[in-house]
Amino acid sequence: CDGQRPLCQTCREGSHECVWDVPIGITRQQLGKRKALELEKSSTSLRNVLDLLLYGNEADALAALRRIRHNEDVDDAVNEIQVAQTLLDTSTSTVGIGISSTILPGRPSSPETFRPPKRMITSPDCRIEKDFLYAQDQCVEKDVCVDVPNLKLDIAKWTNACSDNSSMNHLLNLFWTWDNGTERTFHRPMFEEDLSTCEPSQSDMGQHAFCSPFLVNATLALACLFTTNTTAFTMSEDPKTRGRQFAEEAERHYAREKLLPSIPLLQGQFAMFCYEGCLDSGTKSIGYYSGMIQTYKLLNNHEILAARDADKSKERIRREREALSWVMWGTYCTEWRATIALGFRKQTSKPLIDKLWRSSESSPSTPGSADRWSSPYSMSVEKQMSMEIKVREADCHLSAIVEDVLDFVIPNTNAGSKPPTTDPQRAIYLYNELMTWKLSLPEGLRTEDASTPSTVLLHCDVEIATIALLRPFSNLEKSDFGPFNPRDRCYSHACSLAYAIWTFRSVAYLRFEYWLTYALSTVAFITLDNCHQNPPQIEALLKACQCLHETTSTLPLAADVLSAIHGQIKRSRLVLPACIMRFFTKDIWHRKDGLLHYSVANLMPNLGAGKQGTAQQLQLKVLLDELEQLTVD
């Protein structure tokens, strides 16, 4: 019935009473669409609440069940829970992130009683960490359950450096979210389980568990890299002292724990390597790096792995072996990112333990696992799939190729290996392996749809490895090398690396990403060569310098790299545009003993020198020393 005539044609032909049961002003078709939308919305709400009951933690599930039982109208209860989840899922662009001003029924809504945080991310110099530390408490009633899997851990028993569990839990959440290097060596569920259930006084705890006082303090020290809160500073005016109290506590425990190889020792050494390298002494950092390599080699044998299985339940054995697999393979994949910067061959061999995370019972695969999700704490709680399993599988494959690359370009002189330039065909084969890996990545990891920090960093890693492979050959002509000109291809991959880092800058937080300082130096040193004749190289160099400049306020590593770039510009008497030279001011200073002083400056070899040409394997320290001897305008 169309509501326009007393008796419509359809009713007349069927001898039916013509009844118009649709509100005035809309058609029956519009009413049907409206009801379908309402039904779909109701179904979605019910499904979300069911997921919460099935996969949420026990406290949240019980809170939801109580809310449903105590409400006379089930639909109202479901809607209240859905509203709470909607509040937490609210997000805006990466340029300005805020909290929705929508408030639950019964909450004060006047400007005097509730104000959303005003501070927004408008530049790299702006940080909203403090404003959003208690964002959930500002927006959600205490008795409304929200499926955010953050545990409140009793960390104070593991350290004498701090007694505030709230601030230390906040630091750990920053670490899980923003660290994209050391975090790969952790199995978060087992670490949190042993942190909660073990006691620091247990004599064998550090050897057979996944937590120890050294590891906890080292992790908290590294987590302080991601905060600008002065409470984390030893000296309130000096950001380079942030986390120092945890680092000193870790050093005290290290003297005892380093006597026996253990998983916490391995992870703690890696964390202290990164912390000391970023903020303090390069010499001390290298010491932790050497210890980490030695610990890995001791742990990577069948006897050590089997010794952990005694006197444990079957469930604990399963989860422990899964955690061992995750940690060992994570270390294997992460170690080469430091090794390649220092100019070494890959120091770790493939783990003997299988890739047990492929099991459906693996922690990152379960819906309730924190590793399953990626959310930019503390700026927003918008979630997306972390694709942790896909990233780890791709990372393992890439690391195996990189091991072959480093063994090739850094020959073992003691074994009589020849320079890589004598075998261009091997270089072409490895180059094809890297490109095949890149082009065969699964959906979600490819360049066009990578949207999480870990997925974008995969593309940074493959570009770094490709440049390391091609750079020794970039003094050869195409006729001497093979299917392409290695020098031009090296420039192209440096520009691609700059593009990947620029993408990371837009989806994550660049100022604390210490792993990218070496990548940025690679872009700069490669593109400095002959850049006045190649505008894309100028653009890539400009992006690299801009990223380093943004990072100097939080990471001394970036200032060291900028100073080394300036040293190479002076050394080569390059004339560059003012838009680039503005980054090299007198305010940029460098340290005397930074970690990147020991890294290799990826300078291009002399063109036309043939297979005997030099690859200019200079350490950054040489450029920094020369800069000190030059007169800076």
XYZ file of C-alpha atoms in Angstrom:
633
model
C 0.000 0.000 0.000
C 1.329 3.426 -0.897
C -0.841 5.443 1.487
C -2.003 7.778 -1.219
C -5.312 6.119 -2.218
C -8.190 4.672 -0.162
C -7.737 1.340 -1.912
C -4.516 0.500 -3.770
C -4.370 -1.687 -6.853
C -2.655 -4.566 -5.026
C -5.316 -4.773 -2.313
C -8.171 -4.411 -4.822
C -6.897 -7.322 -6.931
C -6.385 -9.530 -3.878
C -9.679 -8.515 -2.215
C -7.742 -7.400 0.894
C -8.498 -4.616 3.296
C -6.193 -1.737 2.441
C -4.407 -0.703 5.649
C -1.567 1.875 5.715
C 0.612 0.896 8.715
C 3.603 3.145 7.951
C 4.104 6.540 9.661
C 3.141 9.540 7.589
C 6.021 10.988 5.556
C 7.944 7.797 4.714
C 7.346 4.871 2.406
C 7.131 1.206 3.344
C 10.520 0.635 1.674
C 12.131 3.346 3.813
C 10.579 1.838 6.937
C 11.991 -1.565 6.013
C 15.492 -0.124 5.619
C 15.212 1.659 8.964
C 14.181 -1.541 10.743
C 16.999 -3.457 9.053
C 19.553 -0.900 10.268
C 18.185 -1.045 13.811
C 18.330 -4.842 13.745
C 21.910 -4.792 12.447
C 22.947 -2.303 15.145
C 21.323 -4.411 17.847
C 22.973 -7.557 16.495
C 26.391 -5.860 16.476
C 25.975 -4.713 20.085
C 24.967 -8.195 21.205
C 27.887 -9.743 19.339
C 30.367 -7.310 20.943
C 29.034 -8.046 24.420
C 29.194 -11.790 23.719
C 32.838 -11.415 22.614
C 33.530 -9.584 25.856
C 31.959 -12.396 27.898
C 33.851 -15.067 25.952
C 37.276 -13.476 25.503
C 37.529 -10.628 28.010
C 39.293 -10.990 31.328
C 37.283 -12.477 34.184
C 36.679 -9.207 36.052
C 35.267 -7.438 32.993
C 33.078 -10.419 32.064
C 31.603 -10.565 35.587
C 30.969 -6.821 35.560
C 29.114 -7.098 32.255
C 27.060 -10.033 33.502
C 26.083 -8.129 36.665
C 25.018 -5.129 34.609
C 22.783 -7.314 32.418
C 21.202 -9.171 35.376
C 20.481 -6.043 37.416
C 18.852 -4.150 34.559
C 15.165 -4.803 33.893
C 15.642 -4.193 30.175
C 18.364 -6.343 28.630
C 18.590 -4.057 25.592
C 19.315 -1.077 27.842
C 22.098 -2.981 29.598
C 23.636 -4.040 26.290
C 23.468 -0.457 25.025
C 25.192 0.877 28.161
C 28.076 -1.564 27.738
C 28.281 -0.742 24.040
C 28.406 3.002 24.824
C 31.351 2.411 27.140
C 33.201 0.492 24.439
C 32.386 3.194 21.893
C 33.916 5.811 24.177
C 37.172 3.889 24.262
C 37.138 3.245 20.532
C 36.837 6.953 19.698
C 39.790 8.282 17.708
C 40.798 11.072 15.378
C 43.626 11.634 12.917
C 47.272 11.132 13.770
C 47.763 14.899 13.747
C 45.265 15.656 16.479
C 44.138 12.954 18.883
C 41.559 13.554 21.569
C 38.888 11.875 23.645
C 35.218 11.948 22.749
C 33.186 14.415 24.809
C 30.284 11.950 24.937
C 29.588 10.993 28.560
C 27.748 8.087 30.082
C 24.285 8.724 31.603
C 24.594 10.032 35.126
C 28.018 11.588 34.601
C 28.386 15.352 35.068
C 28.444 17.041 31.677
C 29.029 20.707 32.478
C 32.360 22.291 31.467
C 33.183 22.884 35.131
C 32.946 19.208 36.062
C 34.367 17.499 32.965
C 36.810 18.741 30.367
C 38.449 16.536 27.776
C 42.204 17.057 27.495
C 42.990 20.197 25.499
C 46.518 19.346 24.505
C 46.794 18.026 20.959
C 49.614 16.617 18.855
C 50.360 19.433 16.455
C 54.147 19.097 16.157
C 56.932 16.703 17.137
C 57.636 18.948 20.144
C 54.210 18.229 21.654
C 53.608 15.252 23.943
C 50.262 14.344 25.477
C 51.426 11.470 27.616
C 50.402 13.046 30.952
C 47.007 14.208 29.693
C 46.031 10.719 28.583
C 47.567 8.697 31.408
C 44.169 8.329 33.125
C 41.982 8.820 30.058
C 39.921 5.694 30.757
C 39.067 6.917 34.268
C 37.928 10.287 32.891
C 35.482 8.813 30.416
C 34.127 5.566 31.799
C 32.314 4.699 34.994
C 34.190 2.334 37.273
C 31.526 -0.365 37.093
C 31.273 -0.397 33.300
C 33.557 -3.057 31.828
C 35.948 -2.177 29.039
C 37.958 -4.806 27.159
C 41.425 -3.221 27.466
C 43.893 -6.011 28.415
C 46.308 -3.990 30.584
C 47.303 -5.654 33.859
C 48.052 -3.811 37.081
C 51.261 -5.543 38.070
C 53.069 -5.415 41.404
C 56.407 -4.220 40.041
C 57.635 -2.490 43.190
C 58.851 -5.767 44.724
C 61.374 -6.128 41.890
C 63.142 -2.784 42.269
C 64.407 -0.387 44.900
C 64.529 2.484 42.411
C 60.803 3.276 42.612
C 57.807 2.335 44.756
C 55.009 3.750 42.564
C 53.365 0.776 40.820
C 51.082 3.054 38.798
C 53.936 4.941 37.134
C 55.921 1.743 36.518
C 52.904 0.046 34.902
C 52.592 3.146 32.746
C 56.242 2.819 31.708
C 55.762 -0.852 30.799
C 52.735 0.019 28.665
C 54.832 2.638 26.863
C 57.492 -0.016 26.263
C 55.039 -2.607 24.874
C 53.540 -0.005 22.554
C 56.427 2.086 21.264
C 59.518 -0.111 21.397
C 59.996 -1.868 18.070
C 63.322 -3.547 18.752
C 63.950 -5.002 22.190
C 60.231 -5.746 22.612
C 60.573 -8.380 19.875
C 62.747 -10.449 22.213
C 60.024 -10.615 24.894
C 57.187 -13.083 25.327
C 54.843 -10.730 27.120
C 52.362 -13.248 28.644
C 55.101 -15.312 30.304
C 57.012 -12.233 31.443
C 53.902 -10.782 33.098
C 52.922 -14.151 34.592
C 56.307 -14.696 36.229
C 56.526 -11.065 37.299
C 53.248 -11.578 39.180
C 53.818 -15.067 40.613
C 57.571 -15.334 41.218
C 59.489 -13.797 44.096
C 62.783 -11.943 43.525
C 64.343 -13.828 46.433
C 64.088 -17.242 44.728
C 67.650 -18.368 44.082
C 67.033 -20.157 40.751
C 64.283 -17.859 39.552
C 66.466 -15.905 37.137
C 67.761 -19.073 35.454
C 64.501 -20.947 34.959
C 61.802 -18.252 34.823
C 61.064 -15.421 32.414
C 61.552 -12.603 34.884
C 64.382 -11.402 37.125
C 65.336 -8.206 38.992
C 67.963 -7.410 36.348
C 65.452 -7.780 33.514
C 62.711 -5.750 35.226
C 65.031 -2.837 36.007
C 66.668 -2.933 32.567
C 63.247 -2.904 30.895
C 62.033 0.008 33.028
C 65.218 1.928 32.203
C 64.659 1.383 28.479
C 60.965 2.269 28.841
C 62.004 5.685 30.165
C 63.239 6.501 26.647
C 59.588 6.887 25.675
C 58.617 9.451 28.305
C 59.337 13.144 28.809
C 57.926 13.162 32.330
C 60.555 14.739 34.585
C 59.755 12.266 37.372
C 61.735 9.721 35.321
C 64.806 12.025 35.259
C 67.640 11.720 37.753
C 68.401 15.397 37.066
C 65.162 17.250 36.382
C 66.672 19.521 33.715
C 68.574 16.830 31.829
C 66.522 14.402 29.677
C 69.644 12.279 29.130
C 69.326 11.139 32.759
C 65.855 9.662 32.360
C 65.737 6.092 33.597
C 69.203 6.320 35.134
C 67.973 5.163 38.561
C 66.618 1.944 37.004
C 69.821 1.455 34.984
C 71.990 1.719 38.095
C 69.739 -0.765 39.894
C 70.008 -3.117 36.894
C 73.808 -2.903 36.973
C 73.850 -4.014 40.604
C 71.775 -7.111 39.803
C 73.767 -7.793 36.627
C 76.924 -8.581 38.576
C 75.139 -11.568 40.160
C 72.877 -12.767 37.343
C 75.508 -12.810 34.578
C 77.127 -15.875 36.171
C 74.462 -18.212 34.707
C 72.930 -17.988 31.209
C 69.177 -17.390 31.268
C 66.407 -15.890 29.182
C 66.041 -12.840 31.511
C 69.803 -12.288 31.288
C 69.652 -12.360 27.466
C 66.748 -9.919 27.326
C 68.198 -7.635 29.993
C 71.553 -7.427 28.207
C 69.783 -6.446 24.994
C 67.729 -3.808 26.829
C 70.814 -2.327 28.517
C 72.707 -2.362 25.204
C 69.979 -0.177 23.719
C 69.570 2.057 26.778
C 73.268 2.787 27.293
C 73.783 3.232 23.560
C 70.973 5.761 23.313
C 71.710 7.900 26.370
C 75.138 7.162 27.798
C 78.373 5.389 26.929
C 79.034 3.568 23.684
C 81.811 1.555 25.330
C 79.479 0.311 28.058
C 76.804 -0.438 25.450
C 79.180 -2.574 23.367
C 80.015 -4.537 26.524
C 76.358 -5.471 27.000
C 76.112 -6.335 23.291
C 79.044 -8.753 23.510
C 77.551 -10.331 26.625
C 74.194 -10.743 24.899
C 75.789 -12.577 21.956
C 77.643 -14.905 24.322
C 74.474 -15.620 26.341
C 72.525 -16.419 23.164
C 75.157 -18.921 22.033
C 75.101 -20.641 25.437
C 71.296 -20.870 25.448
C 71.002 -22.089 21.865
C 71.724 -25.755 22.498
C 69.462 -28.751 23.073
C 70.760 -29.525 26.573
C 69.902 -26.082 27.956
C 66.492 -26.102 26.286
C 65.657 -29.598 27.587
C 66.849 -28.844 31.135
C 63.962 -26.423 31.625
C 61.330 -29.164 31.283
C 61.904 -30.898 34.626
C 59.284 -30.868 37.411
C 56.689 -28.769 35.598
C 53.091 -29.326 34.583
C 52.359 -30.183 30.957
C 50.576 -26.871 30.443
C 53.495 -24.899 31.880
C 55.951 -26.877 29.743
C 53.909 -26.103 26.613
C 53.709 -22.385 27.347
C 57.344 -22.209 28.430
C 58.615 -23.836 25.252
C 56.404 -21.547 23.195
C 57.906 -18.568 25.028
C 61.443 -19.901 24.508
C 60.766 -20.233 20.800
C 59.396 -16.697 20.597
C 62.331 -15.174 22.514
C 65.113 -17.039 20.697
C 63.744 -16.352 17.225
C 63.014 -12.753 18.196
C 66.636 -12.287 19.259
C 67.858 -13.908 16.042
C 65.741 -11.480 14.000
C 66.610 -8.352 15.993
C 70.342 -8.822 16.553
C 71.382 -8.136 12.951
C 69.928 -4.615 13.064
C 72.734 -3.724 15.466
C 75.327 -5.935 13.776
C 74.893 -4.346 10.349
C 75.428 -0.878 11.817
C 78.655 -1.957 13.520
C 79.967 -3.523 10.304
C 80.044 -7.104 11.639
C 78.944 -10.401 10.169
C 75.762 -11.764 11.726
C 76.665 -12.940 15.216
C 73.766 -15.315 15.965
C 72.874 -18.538 14.189
C 69.351 -19.858 13.699
C 67.710 -21.140 16.900
C 67.567 -24.895 17.347
C 64.049 -24.701 18.789
C 61.124 -24.878 16.354
C 58.766 -22.005 15.529
C 56.127 -23.034 18.057
C 54.046 -19.873 17.639
C 52.516 -21.466 14.545
C 50.279 -23.518 16.853
C 46.665 -22.368 17.181
C 47.174 -22.335 20.964
C 50.013 -19.822 20.691
C 49.549 -16.695 22.817
C 49.586 -14.129 19.961
C 46.837 -16.142 18.243
C 44.321 -16.081 21.105
C 41.667 -13.328 20.958
C 42.251 -12.263 24.565
C 46.018 -11.782 24.214
C 47.455 -8.277 24.428
C 49.933 -9.236 21.674
C 47.016 -9.692 19.269
C 46.249 -5.976 19.221
C 48.090 -2.798 18.314
C 46.968 0.498 19.858
C 48.920 3.751 20.282
C 48.991 3.955 24.093
C 48.675 6.444 25.738
C 47.363 8.755 23.050
C 44.421 6.618 22.003
C 42.994 3.179 22.615
C 41.845 2.580 19.074
C 42.759 -1.011 18.263
C 43.770 -2.800 15.121
C 45.203 -6.229 14.520
C 48.941 -6.297 15.264
C 49.538 -9.157 12.785
C 52.243 -10.350 15.170
C 52.429 -13.851 13.672
C 52.670 -12.608 10.074
C 55.343 -10.086 11.035
C 57.404 -12.708 12.877
C 57.224 -15.181 9.963
C 58.295 -12.503 7.476
C 61.021 -11.303 9.839
C 62.484 -14.803 10.212
C 62.623 -15.248 6.446
C 64.226 -11.828 5.939
C 66.792 -12.426 8.697
C 67.905 -15.677 7.068
C 68.512 -13.811 3.789
C 70.317 -11.002 5.625
C 72.604 -13.578 7.252
C 73.690 -14.673 3.764
C 74.071 -11.037 2.680
C 76.337 -10.101 5.595
C 78.422 -13.259 5.211
C 78.920 -12.247 1.571
C 79.682 -8.517 1.861
C 81.816 -8.905 5.025
C 84.135 -11.790 4.093
C 85.855 -13.892 6.712
C 89.473 -12.988 6.064
C 90.709 -15.710 8.405
C 89.036 -18.320 6.185
C 90.566 -16.888 3.019
C 87.296 -15.460 1.652
C 87.599 -13.139 -1.352
C 86.174 -9.591 -1.504
C 82.511 -9.487 -2.592
C 83.330 -7.439 -5.703
C 84.924 -10.520 -7.262
C 81.530 -12.258 -7.457
C 78.803 -9.965 -8.898
C 76.611 -12.958 -9.753
C 76.283 -13.833 -6.073
C 75.212 -10.251 -5.380
C 72.577 -10.406 -8.120
C 71.228 -13.675 -6.693
C 70.936 -12.234 -3.177
C 69.374 -9.052 -4.542
C 66.698 -11.111 -6.281
C 66.095 -12.999 -3.014
C 65.476 -9.724 -1.160
C 63.159 -8.372 -3.842
C 61.232 -11.650 -4.025
C 60.738 -11.483 -0.253
C 59.476 -7.907 -0.484
C 57.067 -8.548 -3.364
C 55.660 -11.778 -1.896
C 54.653 -10.367 1.499
C 51.114 -11.308 2.579
C 48.214 -8.888 2.733
C 48.610 -6.358 5.515
C 52.411 -6.330 5.313
C 52.850 -5.035 1.778
C 54.012 -1.472 1.185
C 50.624 -0.207 0.084
C 48.703 -1.363 3.171
C 51.265 -1.486 6.016
C 49.690 0.570 8.809
C 51.379 -0.473 12.074
C 54.921 0.457 13.160
C 56.198 -3.132 12.998
C 54.908 -3.650 9.445
C 56.391 -0.376 8.177
C 59.740 -1.174 9.800
C 59.935 -4.419 7.816
C 60.243 -2.298 4.674
C 62.917 -0.143 6.309
C 64.855 -3.295 7.181
C 64.816 -4.759 3.688
C 65.994 -1.454 2.189
C 68.892 -1.270 4.674
C 69.922 -4.827 3.786
C 69.656 -4.097 0.053
C 71.843 -0.997 0.339
C 74.424 -2.972 2.337
C 74.486 -5.542 -0.482
C 74.781 -3.094 -3.398
C 77.072 -0.429 -1.927
C 80.357 -2.372 -2.373
C 79.526 -2.743 -6.086
C 78.506 0.861 -6.714
C 81.926 1.717 -8.161
C 81.251 -0.699 -11.045
C 79.612 0.125 -14.345
C 76.567 -1.782 -15.542
C 78.688 -3.676 -18.080
C 80.887 -4.990 -15.259
C 78.053 -5.830 -12.867
C 75.115 -7.267 -14.777
C 71.455 -6.418 -15.370
C 71.479 -2.892 -13.857
C 73.748 -0.108 -12.700
C 74.419 -0.859 -9.008
C 75.170 2.791 -8.155
C 71.884 4.102 -9.547
C 70.000 1.237 -7.925
C 71.653 2.065 -4.595
C 70.410 5.664 -4.903
C 66.905 4.359 -5.639
C 66.823 2.149 -2.561
C 68.104 5.003 -0.383
C 65.181 7.131 -1.603
C 62.827 4.209 -0.958
C 64.212 3.901 2.578
C 63.563 7.612 3.149
C 59.998 7.110 1.929
C 59.472 4.171 4.323
C 60.798 6.175 7.285
C 58.582 9.112 6.303
C 55.633 6.722 6.311
C 56.644 5.497 9.774
C 56.745 9.129 10.882
C 53.097 9.502 9.894
C 51.774 6.323 11.567
C 53.949 6.187 14.700
C 56.098 8.361 16.934
C 59.498 9.018 15.390
C 61.209 10.942 18.187
C 61.823 7.845 20.312
C 62.524 5.321 17.544
C 66.209 4.756 18.276
C 66.519 1.929 15.735
C 65.948 4.368 12.869
C 68.907 6.658 13.592
C 71.269 4.337 11.725
C 68.762 3.980 8.874
C 68.549 7.775 8.613
C 72.340 8.032 8.534
C 72.357 5.482 5.704
C 69.925 7.602 3.677
C 71.994 10.730 4.278
C 75.428 9.303 3.443
C 74.190 7.540 0.286
C 72.251 10.529 -1.064
C 75.048 13.031 -0.302
C 76.957 11.531 -3.217
C 76.338 13.543 -6.389
C 73.064 14.881 -4.957
C 73.317 18.268 -6.722
C 72.503 16.486 -10.007
C 69.593 14.452 -8.657
C 66.576 16.269 -7.110
C 65.052 13.039 -5.660
C 68.280 12.548 -3.702
C 68.024 16.104 -2.361
C 64.473 15.354 -1.205
C 65.537 12.101 0.476
C 68.450 13.876 2.195
C 66.112 16.634 3.350
C 63.696 14.084 4.853
C 66.516 12.280 6.645
C 67.872 15.501 8.154
C 64.383 16.625 9.170
C 63.730 13.330 10.968
C 67.088 13.472 12.736
C 66.479 17.083 13.736
C 63.117 16.157 15.274
C 64.807 13.414 17.280
C 67.760 15.363 18.690
C 65.793 16.639 21.701
C 65.184 13.089 22.966
C 68.009 10.941 21.542
C 71.674 12.057 21.603
C 72.248 9.441 18.878
C 70.510 11.724 16.384
C 72.776 14.659 17.236
C 75.821 12.420 16.726
C 74.572 11.438 13.264
C 73.768 15.027 12.253
C 77.265 16.084 13.311
C 78.806 13.240 11.285
C 76.784 14.278 8.210
C 78.025 17.826 8.706
C 81.569 16.481 8.926
C 81.193 14.688 5.578
C 79.768 17.837 3.964
C 82.788 19.819 5.169
C 85.153 17.013 4.222
C 83.845 16.843 0.656
C 83.349 20.632 0.326
C 79.763 20.113 -0.792
C 77.527 23.079 -1.579
C 73.967 22.231 -0.532
C 70.700 24.205 -0.489
C 69.956 26.366 2.535
C 66.941 24.169 3.368
C 69.410 21.398 4.236
C 72.213 23.446 5.764
C 69.792 24.961 8.297
C 69.952 21.686 10.251
C 73.688 22.050 10.957
C 73.767 24.822 13.517
C 76.117 25.469 16.411
C 73.437 24.112 18.743
C 74.005 20.593 17.395
C 76.679 18.932 19.497
C 77.998 15.400 19.565
C 79.280 13.146 22.314
C 82.799 11.823 22.715
C 81.743 8.187 23.209
C 78.387 7.443 21.607
C 77.291 4.051 20.308
C 77.140 5.181 16.681
C 80.760 6.339 16.926
C 81.500 2.637 16.321
C 79.115 2.320 13.370
C 80.068 2.406 9.701
C 79.365 5.544 7.678
C 77.823 4.222 4.462
C 79.768 6.442 2.078
C 79.695 5.609 -1.610
C 82.976 4.264 -3.070
C 84.870 6.197 -5.711
C 83.222 5.871 -9.114
C 85.255 4.142 -11.811
C 87.753 2.546 -9.432
C 86.831 -0.904 -10.714
C 86.753 -4.074 -8.671
C 89.730 -2.906 -6.598
C 88.032 0.355 -5.532
C 87.607 1.182 -1.862
C 84.219 1.015 -0.191
C 85.187 3.841 2.230
C 84.487 1.835 5.374
C 84.872 4.783 7.728
C 83.527 4.845 11.242
C 81.443 7.833 12.257
C 84.102 8.604 14.840
C 86.511 9.590 12.030
C 84.060 12.121 10.613
C 83.318 13.534 14.063
C 87.021 13.893 14.877
C 87.629 15.671 11.569
C 84.677 17.980 12.203
C 86.235 19.106 15.486
C 89.407 20.086 13.621
C 87.541 22.150 11.022
C 86.306 25.685 11.458
C 82.519 25.601 11.561
C 80.854 28.652 10.027
